[in-house]
Amino acid sequence: MSSEYAKQLGAKLRAIRTQQGLSLHGVEEKSQGRWKAVVVGSYERGDRAVTVQRLAELADFYGVPVQELLPGTTPGGAAEPPPKLVLDLERLANVPAEKAGPLQRYAATIQSQRGDYNGKVLSIRQDDLRTLAVIYDQSPSVLTEQLISWGVLDADARRAVASHEES
């Protein structure tokens, strides 16, 4: 593995860990010692090569698909990834089914396709939001406001949707 690739892989690992609000020691604690802070840190710095098997296990631990951890095809990660929309599944479970039924079924389908059953949050794509907007017979921006009012989307989603509608 080239040193540049290892650094890019490490940056992706660090980004996923920090998105989940975990420190290196937090990873060690949450994994009950299975993932040592010093090892994860060396993967993140690109100082230590990670096997495919260990990378798959780490992806499983973080609850993300392996491809989310792999560096993109753009050199040096120059392209900015599209903004993510993150559904709060715990809050979604508290929204009455007559309102959130279609969203709950859609989220369950995405979880099934990804094999992502952490049950706390789920990243959706802009295309998913457009599909949901059709289901709810609303524009993506109106649906975004509805989801924010239900507490299942963070208010930052407004920026993600607005920037996508401008392009």
Coordinates of C-alpha atoms in Angstrom, one line a residue:
M1 CA 0.0 0.0 0.0
S2 CA 1.5 3.4 -1.0
S3 CA 2.1 5.9 1.7
E4 CA -0.2 8.4 0.1
Y5 CA -3.0 5.8 -0.1
A6 CA -2.4 4.9 3.5
K7 CA -2.7 8.5 4.6
Q8 CA -5.9 9.0 2.6
L9 CA -7.4 5.8 4.1
G10 CA -6.3 7.0 7.5
A11 CA -8.0 10.3 7.0
K12 CA -11.3 8.5 6.1
L13 CA -11.0 6.4 9.2
R14 CA -10.4 9.5 11.4
A15 CA -13.3 11.3 9.7
I16 CA -15.7 8.4 10.5
R17 CA -14.5 8.1 14.1
T18 CA -14.8 11.8 14.7
Q19 CA -18.3 11.9 13.1
Q20 CA -19.3 9.4 15.7
G21 CA -18.0 11.5 18.4
L22 CA -15.3 9.0 19.5
S23 CA -11.8 9.7 20.7
L24 CA -9.2 7.1 20.1
H25 CA -9.6 6.0 23.7
G26 CA -13.3 6.0 23.2
V27 CA -12.9 3.5 20.4
E28 CA -10.9 1.3 22.7
E29 CA -13.5 1.6 25.5
K30 CA -16.5 1.1 23.2
S31 CA -14.9 -2.0 21.6
Q32 CA -14.0 -3.3 25.1
G33 CA -10.3 -3.4 24.2
R34 CA -10.7 -5.1 20.8
W35 CA -9.5 -2.0 19.0
K36 CA -6.5 -0.5 20.8
A37 CA -6.2 3.3 20.6
V38 CA -2.5 3.1 19.5
V39 CA -3.4 0.7 16.7
V40 CA -6.3 2.7 15.4
G41 CA -4.2 5.9 15.7
S42 CA -1.4 4.4 13.6
Y43 CA -4.0 3.3 10.9
E44 CA -5.3 6.9 10.9
R45 CA -1.8 8.4 10.5
G46 CA -1.0 5.9 7.7
D47 CA 1.9 4.6 9.8
R48 CA 0.6 1.1 9.9
A49 CA -0.9 -1.0 7.0
V50 CA -4.4 -2.4 7.7
T51 CA -5.4 -5.7 6.2
V52 CA -8.6 -6.1 4.2
Q53 CA -10.0 -8.3 7.0
R54 CA -9.2 -5.8 9.7
L55 CA -10.6 -2.9 7.6
A56 CA -13.8 -4.9 7.2
E57 CA -14.0 -5.5 10.9
L58 CA -13.3 -1.8 11.6
A59 CA -16.0 -0.8 9.1
D60 CA -18.4 -3.2 10.9
F61 CA -17.5 -1.7 14.3
Y62 CA -18.2 1.8 13.0
G63 CA -21.4 0.6 11.3
V64 CA -20.4 1.9 7.9
P65 CA -19.9 0.1 4.5
V66 CA -16.3 -0.7 3.8
Q67 CA -16.4 1.5 0.7
E68 CA -17.0 4.5 2.9
L69 CA -13.5 4.0 4.4
L70 CA -11.7 3.6 1.1
P71 CA -10.1 6.7 -0.5
G72 CA -12.0 8.1 -3.5
T73 CA -10.7 8.1 -7.0
T74 CA -10.0 11.8 -6.9
P75 CA -6.3 12.4 -6.3
G76 CA -5.5 13.7 -2.8
G77 CA -9.2 13.8 -2.0
A78 CA -9.4 17.2 -3.8
A79 CA -13.1 16.9 -4.5
E80 CA -15.4 17.8 -1.7
P81 CA -17.9 15.1 -0.9
P82 CA -21.5 16.0 -1.2
P83 CA -23.1 17.1 2.0
K84 CA -24.7 14.3 4.0
L85 CA -28.1 14.2 5.3
V86 CA -28.3 12.2 8.6
L87 CA -31.6 10.8 9.9
D88 CA -31.9 10.4 13.6
L89 CA -33.5 6.9 13.8
E90 CA -34.1 7.1 17.5
R91 CA -36.2 10.2 17.1
L92 CA -37.9 8.8 14.0
A93 CA -39.2 5.9 16.0
N94 CA -41.0 8.5 18.2
V95 CA -42.8 10.2 15.3
P96 CA -46.4 8.8 14.9
A97 CA -46.6 6.2 12.1
E98 CA -49.3 8.0 10.3
K99 CA -46.8 10.9 9.7
A100 CA -43.5 9.0 9.4
G101 CA -44.6 5.6 8.1
P102 CA -43.3 6.1 4.5
L103 CA -40.0 7.5 5.9
Q104 CA -39.6 4.6 8.4
R105 CA -40.2 2.0 5.7
Y106 CA -37.7 3.8 3.3
A107 CA -35.1 4.0 6.1
A108 CA -35.6 0.3 6.9
T109 CA -35.0 -0.6 3.2
I110 CA -31.8 1.5 3.1
Q111 CA -30.6 -0.2 6.3
S112 CA -31.3 -3.6 4.8
Q113 CA -29.5 -2.8 1.5
R114 CA -26.5 -1.5 3.4
G115 CA -26.5 -4.1 6.2
D116 CA -26.4 -1.0 8.5
Y117 CA -28.3 -1.8 11.6
N118 CA -26.7 0.5 14.3
G119 CA -30.2 1.9 14.9
K120 CA -29.0 5.4 15.9
V121 CA -28.5 7.4 12.7
L122 CA -28.7 6.7 8.9
S123 CA -27.0 8.8 6.2
I124 CA -29.2 9.4 3.2
R125 CA -28.3 10.9 -0.2
Q126 CA -29.8 13.8 -2.0
D127 CA -31.5 11.3 -4.4
D128 CA -33.1 9.6 -1.4
L129 CA -34.5 12.9 -0.2
R130 CA -35.9 13.6 -3.7
T131 CA -37.5 10.2 -3.7
L132 CA -39.0 10.8 -0.3
A133 CA -40.3 14.2 -1.5
V134 CA -42.2 12.5 -4.3
I135 CA -43.6 10.0 -1.8
Y136 CA -44.7 12.8 0.5
D137 CA -45.8 15.0 -2.5
Q138 CA -43.6 17.9 -1.4
S139 CA -40.5 19.7 -2.6
P140 CA -37.2 18.5 -1.1
S141 CA -36.9 21.8 0.7
V142 CA -40.4 21.6 2.2
L143 CA -39.8 18.0 3.2
T144 CA -36.5 19.0 4.8
E145 CA -38.3 21.5 7.0
Q146 CA -40.9 18.9 8.0
L147 CA -38.2 16.4 8.9
I148 CA -36.3 19.1 10.9
S149 CA -39.6 20.0 12.8
W150 CA -40.0 16.2 13.6
G151 CA -36.4 16.3 15.0
V152 CA -35.2 13.6 12.7
L153 CA -32.9 15.9 10.6
D154 CA -30.5 18.4 12.0
A155 CA -31.0 22.0 11.0
D156 CA -27.7 21.9 9.0
A157 CA -29.7 19.8 6.5
R158 CA -31.1 23.1 5.2
R159 CA -27.7 24.1 3.8
A160 CA -27.1 20.7 2.2
V161 CA -30.5 20.8 0.5
A162 CA -30.1 24.5 -0.6
S163 CA -26.6 23.9 -2.0
H164 CA -27.8 20.9 -3.9
E165 CA -30.9 22.8 -5.3
E166 CA -28.6 25.6 -6.5
S167 CA -26.4 23.2 -8.5

